[in-house]
CSV table of C-alpha atoms and ligand atoms in Angstrom, one decimal:
chain,number,residue,atom,x,y,z
A,227,MET,CA,-10.5,5.8,-32.9
A,228,VAL,CA,-7.3,6.2,-32.3
A,229,MET,CA,-6.5,4.2,-29.2
A,230,LYS,CA,-6.0,6.5,-25.9
A,231,GLU,CA,-2.4,7.0,-24.5
A,232,ILE,CA,-1.3,4.6,-22.2
A,233,GLN,CA,-0.3,6.1,-18.3
A,234,MET,CA,1.2,4.0,-15.4
A,235,VAL,CA,-2.1,5.8,-13.6
A,236,ASP,CA,-5.0,6.9,-16.0
A,237,LEU,CA,-7.3,9.2,-13.0
A,238,GLN,CA,-8.6,11.3,-15.7
A,239,SER,CA,-10.6,8.6,-17.4
A,240,GLN,CA,-11.8,7.4,-14.0
A,241,TYR,CA,-13.1,11.1,-13.5
A,242,GLU,CA,-14.4,11.5,-16.1
A,243,LYS,CA,-16.7,8.6,-15.1
A,244,ILE,CA,-17.7,10.2,-11.1
A,245,LYS,CA,-17.4,14.0,-12.5
A,246,ASN,CA,-20.9,14.6,-11.7
A,247,GLN,CA,-21.0,12.5,-7.6
A,248,VAL,CA,-17.4,14.4,-7.0
A,249,ASN,CA,-18.1,17.3,-8.3
A,250,ALA,CA,-21.6,17.7,-5.6
A,251,GLY,CA,-19.3,16.4,-3.0
A,252,ILE,CA,-17.2,18.8,-3.6
A,253,GLN,CA,-19.3,21.7,-3.5
A,254,GLU,CA,-21.0,21.0,-0.6
A,255,VAL,CA,-18.1,21.3,0.9
A,256,ILE,CA,-17.7,24.5,0.0
A,257,ASP,CA,-21.0,25.8,0.1
A,258,SER,CA,-20.2,24.6,4.4
A,259,ALA,CA,-17.5,26.1,4.9
A,260,ALA,CA,-16.3,23.1,7.3
A,261,PHE,CA,-12.6,22.5,4.9
A,262,ILE,CA,-11.0,20.6,8.2
A,263,LYS,CA,-13.0,18.3,10.7
A,264,GLY,CA,-16.3,18.9,8.5
A,265,GLY,CA,-19.2,16.3,8.2
A,266,LYS,CA,-18.0,14.5,5.6
A,267,VAL,CA,-14.9,13.2,6.7
A,268,ILE,CA,-17.4,12.1,10.0
A,269,ASP,CA,-19.0,10.5,7.6
A,270,PHE,CA,-16.1,9.0,4.8
A,271,GLN,CA,-15.0,7.9,8.6
A,272,LYS,CA,-17.9,6.0,9.0
A,273,ASP,CA,-18.5,4.3,5.3
A,274,LEU,CA,-15.3,3.3,5.9
A,275,GLU,CA,-15.6,1.4,8.7
A,276,LYS,CA,-18.3,-0.3,7.6
A,277,TYR,CA,-16.4,-1.4,4.1
A,278,LEU,CA,-13.7,-2.6,6.4
A,279,ASP,CA,-15.9,-4.0,8.6
A,280,VAL,CA,-13.1,-2.8,11.2
A,281,LYS,CA,-14.1,-0.5,15.0
A,282,HIS,CA,-12.0,2.4,14.5
A,283,VAL,CA,-11.1,4.4,11.4
A,284,ILE,CA,-9.1,7.9,12.1
A,285,PRO,CA,-8.5,9.6,9.3
A,286,VAL,CA,-5.2,11.0,8.9
A,287,GLY,CA,-3.0,13.6,6.8
A,288,ASN,CA,-1.0,10.7,4.7
A,289,GLY,CA,0.0,7.2,4.6
A,290,THR,CA,3.3,8.4,6.0
A,291,ASP,CA,1.8,9.9,8.7
A,292,ALA,CA,-0.4,7.0,9.6
A,293,LEU,CA,2.5,5.1,9.8
A,294,GLN,CA,4.1,7.4,12.6
A,295,ILE,CA,1.1,7.7,14.1
A,296,ALA,CA,0.6,4.3,14.8
A,297,LEU,CA,4.5,3.8,16.0
A,298,MET,CA,3.6,6.5,18.2
A,299,ALA,CA,1.0,4.7,19.4
A,300,LEU,CA,2.5,1.7,20.8
A,301,GLY,CA,4.8,4.8,22.8
A,302,LEU,CA,8.1,3.0,22.7
A,303,LYS,CA,11.5,3.9,23.2
A,304,PRO,CA,14.7,4.6,21.5
A,305,GLY,CA,16.4,1.6,21.0
A,306,ASP,CA,13.2,-0.5,21.0
A,307,GLU,CA,13.3,-2.1,17.6
A,308,VAL,CA,10.9,-2.3,15.0
A,309,ILE,CA,11.7,-5.1,12.5
A,310,THR,CA,10.1,-4.1,8.2
A,311,PRO,CA,10.3,-5.7,4.7
A,312,THR,CA,13.7,-4.3,2.8
A,313,PHE,CA,12.0,-4.7,-0.4
A,314,THR,CA,9.0,-1.5,0.3
A,315,PHE,CA,8.4,1.9,-0.4
A,316,ILE,CA,10.8,3.7,2.1
A,317,ALA,CA,8.0,5.0,4.3
A,318,THR,CA,8.0,2.5,7.0
A,319,ALA,CA,11.6,2.2,7.3
A,320,GLU,CA,11.4,6.3,7.7
A,321,VAL,CA,9.0,6.5,10.2
A,322,VAL,CA,10.8,4.4,12.7
A,323,ALA,CA,14.3,6.7,12.0
A,324,LEU,CA,12.9,9.3,12.5
A,325,LEU,CA,10.7,8.6,15.7
A,326,GLY,CA,14.9,7.4,17.4
A,327,LEU,CA,13.5,3.6,16.9
A,328,THR,CA,15.9,1.5,15.5
A,329,PRO,CA,14.8,0.1,12.2
A,330,VAL,CA,15.5,-3.9,11.3
A,331,VAL,CA,15.1,-4.5,7.6
A,332,VAL,CA,14.4,-8.2,6.7
A,333,ASP,CA,14.4,-10.3,3.5
A,334,VAL,CA,11.0,-11.0,1.4
A,335,ASP,CA,9.1,-14.0,0.0
A,336,TYR,CA,10.6,-14.1,-3.7
A,337,ASP,CA,7.5,-15.5,-4.8
A,338,THR,CA,4.8,-13.0,-3.2
A,339,PHE,CA,7.3,-10.0,-2.9
A,340,ASN,CA,6.1,-10.0,1.2
A,341,ILE,CA,8.0,-10.0,3.9
A,342,SER,CA,9.7,-14.1,4.7
A,343,ILE,CA,8.1,-15.1,8.1
A,344,GLU,CA,11.9,-17.0,8.5
A,345,SER,CA,13.4,-13.9,8.0
A,346,VAL,CA,11.8,-12.6,10.8
A,347,LYS,CA,12.3,-14.8,12.9
A,348,LYS,CA,15.7,-14.8,13.1
A,349,ALA,CA,15.5,-11.4,12.7
A,350,ILE,CA,14.1,-10.7,16.8
A,351,THR,CA,15.8,-10.2,19.4
A,352,PRO,CA,14.9,-8.9,23.3
A,353,ARG,CA,14.6,-5.5,21.8
A,354,THR,CA,11.7,-5.8,19.0
A,355,LYS,CA,8.7,-4.7,19.7
A,356,ALA,CA,6.9,-4.3,16.6
A,357,ILE,CA,6.4,-5.8,12.8
A,358,VAL,CA,5.7,-3.5,10.2
A,359,PRO,CA,4.6,-6.2,7.5
A,360,VAL,CA,3.8,-4.1,3.7
A,361,HIS,CA,1.6,-5.5,1.8
A,362,LEU,CA,3.3,-5.0,-1.2
A,363,PHE,CA,1.6,-4.3,-4.5
A,364,GLY,CA,-1.9,-5.3,-3.1
A,365,GLN,CA,-1.4,-8.8,-2.1
A,366,ASN,CA,-1.7,-9.3,2.2
A,367,ALA,CA,1.8,-10.7,4.0
A,368,ASP,CA,1.0,-14.6,5.7
A,369,MET,CA,-1.0,-13.2,8.2
A,370,GLU,CA,-1.8,-15.9,10.0
A,371,ALA,CA,2.1,-17.1,10.2
A,372,LEU,CA,3.2,-13.6,11.3
A,373,LEU,CA,0.4,-13.1,13.9
A,374,ALA,CA,1.6,-16.1,15.3
A,375,LEU,CA,4.9,-15.4,15.6
A,376,ALA,CA,4.6,-11.9,17.1
A,377,LYS,CA,2.3,-13.3,19.6
A,378,GLU,CA,4.3,-16.0,20.6
A,379,HIS,CA,7.3,-13.5,21.1
A,380,ASN,CA,4.4,-10.6,22.9
A,381,LEU,CA,5.0,-8.1,19.3
A,382,TYR,CA,2.6,-5.6,18.1
A,383,VAL,CA,2.2,-5.9,14.0
A,384,ILE,CA,1.5,-3.0,12.3
A,385,GLU,CA,0.1,-3.2,8.7
A,386,ASP,CA,0.6,-1.3,6.1
A,387,ALA,CA,-1.8,-1.3,3.8
A,388,CYS,CA,-1.0,2.1,1.3
A,389,GLN,CA,-1.1,-0.2,-1.3
A,390,SER,CA,-3.7,-3.0,-0.5
A,391,ILE,CA,-7.4,-1.4,0.6
A,392,GLY,CA,-9.8,-4.0,0.1
A,393,SER,CA,-7.8,-6.9,-0.1
A,394,VAL,CA,-9.5,-10.1,1.6
A,395,TYR,CA,-7.2,-12.6,3.7
A,396,THR,CA,-8.8,-15.6,4.7
A,397,PHE,CA,-7.2,-17.2,7.9
A,398,SER,CA,-7.3,-21.2,8.1
A,399,ASP,CA,-11.0,-20.9,10.2
A,400,GLY,CA,-12.3,-19.1,7.4
A,401,ARG,CA,-12.3,-15.6,8.8
A,402,LYS,CA,-12.6,-13.3,6.6
A,403,VAL,CA,-10.5,-9.5,7.3
A,404,GLN,CA,-9.7,-6.9,5.0
A,405,SER,CA,-6.2,-5.6,4.8
A,406,GLY,CA,-5.4,-3.8,7.4
A,407,CYS,CA,-7.7,-5.2,10.2
A,408,MET,CA,-5.9,-8.0,11.1
A,409,GLY,CA,-3.0,-6.2,13.3
A,410,ASP,CA,-3.4,-4.2,16.2
A,411,ILE,CA,-3.3,-1.5,13.8
A,412,GLY,CA,-3.3,-0.8,9.9
A,413,CYS,CA,-2.2,2.5,7.8
A,414,THR,CA,-3.4,3.4,4.3
A,415,SER,CA,-2.8,5.9,2.1
A,416,PHE,CA,-5.0,7.7,-0.1
A,417,PHE,CA,-2.4,9.4,-2.1
A,418,PRO,CA,-4.2,9.9,-5.9
A,419,SER,CA,-2.6,6.9,-7.7
A,420,LYS,CA,-3.1,4.6,-5.0
A,421,ASN,CA,-6.1,2.0,-5.7
A,422,LEU,CA,-8.9,4.5,-3.3
A,423,GLY,CA,-6.6,7.9,-4.1
A,424,CYS,CA,-7.7,11.7,-3.3
A,425,PHE,CA,-7.3,14.8,-5.0
A,426,GLY,CA,-4.3,15.2,-2.8
A,427,ASP,CA,-2.5,14.1,0.2
A,428,GLY,CA,-4.5,11.7,2.8
A,429,GLY,CA,-4.8,8.6,4.7
A,430,ALA,CA,-5.8,7.0,7.3
A,431,ILE,CA,-5.6,4.2,10.3
A,432,PHE,CA,-7.3,1.4,11.3
A,433,THR,CA,-8.3,-0.5,14.4
A,434,ASN,CA,-10.5,-2.5,16.5
A,435,ASN,CA,-8.5,-1.5,20.0
A,436,ASP,CA,-10.6,1.2,21.7
A,437,GLU,CA,-7.6,2.1,23.8
A,438,LEU,CA,-5.2,2.5,21.4
A,439,ALA,CA,-8.4,4.2,19.3
A,440,THR,CA,-7.8,7.0,21.9
A,441,LYS,CA,-4.4,7.2,21.9
A,442,ILE,CA,-3.7,7.3,18.0
A,443,ARG,CA,-7.1,10.4,17.9
A,444,ALA,CA,-5.2,12.4,20.8
A,445,ILE,CA,-1.4,12.1,19.0
A,446,ALA,CA,-3.1,12.6,15.1
A,447,ASN,CA,-5.0,16.2,17.3
A,448,HIS,CA,-1.8,17.7,19.2
A,449,GLY,CA,-1.6,14.8,21.6
A,450,MET,CA,-4.9,16.6,23.0
A,451,THR,CA,-8.3,15.2,24.3
A,452,VAL,CA,-9.7,17.8,25.5
A,453,ARG,CA,-8.8,21.3,23.8
A,454,TYR,CA,-6.3,23.1,24.5
A,455,TYR,CA,-4.6,20.2,27.1
A,456,HIS,CA,-2.0,18.4,26.0
A,457,ASP,CA,-1.3,15.3,27.1
A,458,VAL,CA,1.1,13.4,24.9
A,459,VAL,CA,3.3,14.7,22.4
A,460,GLY,CA,1.3,14.7,19.0
A,461,VAL,CA,1.3,15.6,15.9
A,462,ASN,CA,-0.4,17.9,13.8
A,463,SER,CA,-2.0,15.1,10.5
A,464,ARG,CA,-5.7,15.4,9.2
A,465,LEU,CA,-8.3,14.7,6.5
A,466,ASP,CA,-9.6,18.0,5.1
A,467,SER,CA,-13.0,17.8,4.1
A,468,ILE,CA,-12.5,18.3,0.4
A,469,GLN,CA,-10.7,15.0,0.3
A,470,ALA,CA,-12.8,12.9,1.9
A,471,ALA,CA,-16.1,14.1,-0.4
A,472,VAL,CA,-13.7,12.7,-3.0
A,473,LEU,CA,-13.5,9.7,-1.4
A,474,GLN,CA,-16.5,8.9,-0.1
A,475,VAL,CA,-17.6,9.1,-4.1
A,476,LYS,CA,-14.9,6.7,-4.9
A,477,LEU,CA,-15.0,3.7,-1.9
A,478,GLN,CA,-18.6,3.2,-3.2
A,479,TYR,CA,-16.7,1.7,-6.6
A,480,LEU,CA,-14.0,0.6,-4.9
A,481,ASP,CA,-15.2,-3.4,-5.5
A,482,ASP,CA,-15.7,-2.0,-9.1
A,483,TYR,CA,-12.1,-0.3,-9.6
A,484,ILE,CA,-10.7,-4.2,-7.9
A,485,ALA,CA,-12.5,-6.2,-10.1
A,486,ALA,CA,-11.1,-3.4,-13.4
A,487,ARG,CA,-7.1,-4.7,-12.0
A,488,GLN,CA,-7.7,-7.8,-11.6
A,489,LYS,CA,-9.6,-7.9,-15.1
A,490,ALA,CA,-6.5,-6.2,-16.6
A,491,ALA,CA,-3.8,-8.9,-14.4
A,492,ASP,CA,-5.6,-11.8,-15.9
A,493,TYR,CA,-5.5,-10.3,-18.9
A,494,TYR,CA,-1.7,-10.4,-18.5
A,495,ASP,CA,-1.6,-13.6,-16.8
A,496,LYS,CA,-2.6,-15.2,-20.0
A,497,ALA,CA,-0.4,-13.5,-22.8
A,498,PHE,CA,2.8,-13.6,-20.7
A,499,GLY,CA,2.1,-17.3,-18.2
A,500,ASN,CA,3.3,-19.1,-20.9
A,501,ASN,CA,6.8,-16.9,-21.4
A,502,GLU,CA,9.8,-18.2,-19.9
A,503,LYS,CA,11.6,-14.9,-20.2
A,504,LEU,CA,8.3,-13.5,-18.0
A,505,THR,CA,7.6,-14.7,-14.7
A,506,ILE,CA,4.0,-13.4,-13.8
A,507,PRO,CA,3.0,-12.0,-10.1
A,508,ALA,CA,2.2,-15.1,-7.9
A,509,ARG,CA,-1.5,-15.1,-6.1
A,510,ALA,CA,-1.2,-16.1,-3.0
A,511,GLU,CA,-3.3,-18.6,-1.6
A,512,LYS,CA,-4.5,-16.5,1.6
A,513,SER,CA,-5.1,-13.6,0.2
A,514,SER,CA,-7.0,-11.7,-2.6
A,515,HIS,CA,-5.1,-9.8,-4.9
A,516,VAL,CA,-6.0,-5.7,-6.2
A,517,PHE,CA,-2.8,-5.4,-7.9
A,518,HIS,CA,-2.0,-1.8,-7.3
A,519,GLN,CA,0.8,-2.6,-9.3
A,520,TYR,CA,1.1,-5.6,-11.7
A,521,THR,CA,4.5,-6.8,-11.5
A,522,LEU,CA,6.6,-8.9,-14.1
A,523,LYS,CA,9.9,-10.3,-12.7
A,524,LEU,CA,12.7,-10.6,-16.3
A,525,ASN,CA,14.6,-14.0,-16.5
A,526,GLY,CA,17.8,-12.8,-18.8
A,527,VAL,CA,15.8,-9.5,-20.1
A,528,ASP,CA,17.8,-6.9,-20.4
A,529,ARG,CA,15.2,-4.5,-18.1
A,530,ALA,CA,16.4,-1.1,-19.2
A,531,ALA,CA,16.7,-1.9,-23.1
A,532,LEU,CA,13.3,-3.7,-22.7
A,533,GLN,CA,12.0,-0.2,-21.1
A,534,LYS,CA,13.4,2.1,-23.4
A,535,SER,CA,11.7,-0.1,-26.6
A,536,LEU,CA,8.4,0.0,-24.6
A,537,SER,CA,9.3,3.8,-24.0
A,538,GLU,CA,9.2,4.2,-27.5
A,539,LYS,CA,5.7,2.7,-28.0
A,540,GLY,CA,4.4,5.1,-26.0
A,541,ILE,CA,3.9,2.0,-23.4
A,542,PRO,CA,5.6,3.7,-19.5
A,543,ALA,CA,6.8,0.8,-17.4
A,544,MET,CA,8.7,1.3,-13.8
A,545,VAL,CA,10.7,-0.2,-11.3
A,546,TYR,CA,9.7,-0.6,-7.8
A,547,TYR,CA,11.4,-0.7,-6.0
A,548,PRO,CA,15.5,-0.6,-7.8
A,549,VAL,CA,17.4,-0.4,-4.0
A,550,PRO,CA,16.0,-1.9,-1.4
A,551,LEU,CA,16.3,-0.2,2.7
A,552,HIS,CA,19.8,-1.6,3.5
A,553,LEU,CA,21.3,-0.2,0.3
A,554,GLN,CA,19.2,3.1,0.8
A,555,LYS,CA,22.3,5.7,1.6
A,556,ALA,CA,20.2,7.5,3.8
A,557,TYR,CA,20.4,4.6,5.7
A,558,GLN,CA,23.8,2.7,5.2
A,559,ASP,CA,24.3,1.0,8.5
A,560,SER,CA,27.2,-1.1,9.9
A,561,ARG,CA,24.8,-3.9,10.4
A,562,TYR,CA,23.9,-4.2,6.4
A,563,LYS,CA,26.0,-4.9,3.4
A,564,ALA,CA,25.6,-6.1,-0.1
A,565,GLY,CA,24.1,-9.7,-0.5
A,566,ASP,CA,22.5,-10.1,3.4
A,567,PHE,CA,19.0,-10.3,1.6
A,568,PRO,CA,19.3,-11.7,-1.6
A,569,VAL,CA,16.0,-12.3,-2.7
A,570,ALA,CA,15.4,-8.3,-2.0
A,571,GLU,CA,18.0,-7.8,-4.0
A,572,LYS,CA,17.5,-10.1,-6.6
A,573,LEU,CA,14.1,-8.8,-6.9
A,574,SER,CA,15.3,-5.0,-7.4
A,575,ALA,CA,17.2,-6.3,-10.3
A,576,CYS,CA,14.6,-7.9,-12.2
A,577,VAL,CA,10.9,-6.7,-11.5
A,578,LEU,CA,9.1,-4.4,-14.2
A,579,SER,CA,6.0,-2.6,-13.4
A,580,LEU,CA,3.3,-2.4,-16.3
A,581,PRO,CA,0.3,-0.2,-16.6
A,582,MET,CA,-2.0,-0.8,-14.2
A,583,HIS,CA,-5.3,1.2,-13.6
A,584,THR,CA,-9.3,0.9,-13.6
A,585,GLU,CA,-9.4,2.3,-16.6
A,586,LEU,CA,-7.2,-0.1,-19.1
A,587,SER,CA,-9.2,-1.4,-22.3
A,588,ASP,CA,-8.8,-4.9,-23.9
A,589,GLU,CA,-7.2,-2.5,-26.7
A,590,GLN,CA,-4.1,-1.3,-25.1
A,591,LEU,CA,-3.8,-4.2,-23.0
A,592,GLU,CA,-3.8,-6.4,-26.2
A,593,TYR,CA,-1.4,-3.1,-27.2
A,594,ILE,CA,1.1,-3.8,-24.4
A,595,THR,CA,1.3,-7.3,-24.1
A,596,LYS,CA,1.7,-7.5,-27.9
A,597,SER,CA,4.6,-5.0,-27.3
A,598,VAL,CA,5.8,-6.5,-24.5
A,599,LEU,CA,6.3,-9.8,-26.1
A,600,GLU,CA,7.8,-8.4,-29.0
A,601,SER,CA,10.8,-6.8,-27.1
A,602,VAL,CA,11.5,-9.8,-25.0
A,603,ARG,CA,11.7,-12.5,-28.0
B,750,PLP,C1,2.0,5.4,-0.8
B,750,PLP,C2,2.9,4.6,0.2
B,750,PLP,C3,3.7,4.9,1.7
B,750,PLP,C4,3.0,6.6,2.3
B,750,PLP,O1,1.7,6.7,1.9
B,750,PLP,P1,2.3,8.9,1.8
B,750,PLP,O2,0.5,9.2,1.6
B,750,PLP,O3,2.5,8.6,0.3
B,750,PLP,O4,2.5,9.0,2.7
B,750,PLP,C5,3.6,4.2,2.5
B,750,PLP,N1,4.2,2.9,2.3
B,750,PLP,C6,3.9,2.0,1.4
B,750,PLP,C7,3.8,0.9,1.0
B,750,PLP,C8,2.7,3.0,0.0
B,750,PLP,O5,3.1,2.5,-0.9
């Protein structure tokens, strides 16, 4: 038998295994014609609240909307500063800028890729109102330290859990809390390639705060709590019932999916752990890792040449992320220049993510690891 084509994410093979259940769920929605705000959305919301052990899940249209609505719910004013890491996907800073708030970027920790607490400390000013940590690649930031810092300075914490759903953080008192449920508000994305992905766009907001939940629900629904009475300026952002039907099925397998990703990561770790040209992803002490990405740091390896040589062998490999936020054209700002965030800049130059998904076979993993080792020799 020939080996299946290697992809960064293999959603077809994953779907094959749950096809009957997913198709039945979608068919139910079609038969009911309750496409928007249907029962499926509420069913999924309740299932996710239970899985996360959080009081409120508010489904929305996508992860970027989730971040925007979360920030809107805090009632911040133009000029208020929001701290976020510079080594991440653009969405976090984008919504801050769109709302007329001031994004303040900070450096990250070299080992975990996550927001550096020391760097946050230095960035806090009297105008700082919120911190948005991004749990990058599937591992929670150092939330215990971050929450303590936020409390000391009376700041909101909004977690970007778009890559980390299902990751668990253990506090020093032994409390275990799901990613996105530690700060004031958590945000996630159900973009197809995310760890819990639907068949289009989707997202959700998490909170244990009743008052914030009420505001968030209203903002996501045109600022309306009573129909056609608009108390605040809102947006239109909702998860549709077909996506909820898909997610309801996939949520049942999320723990299996996480285990499959961790197994693939273990395989990579074993193969690369002793190679001085490759640094395997560090596993944080207090957080489990759900491996949205498996990201190597290359030491003295020509990254473009490695990518090309892998590509010739049918192995995709991606650079997440090639340019930190403070060096992006759209966000160029007299406050920042190259060299300001040396860790993020170094990471942008040396990271390489390998195929990571729930369906990687041992045969594929063997082929990938062998090819990588051959290419860096
Ligand atoms: C995917 C992602 C988002 C945005 O989610 P969308 O659903 O694509 O809007 C935001 N932040 C991070 C870290 C992400 O990975």
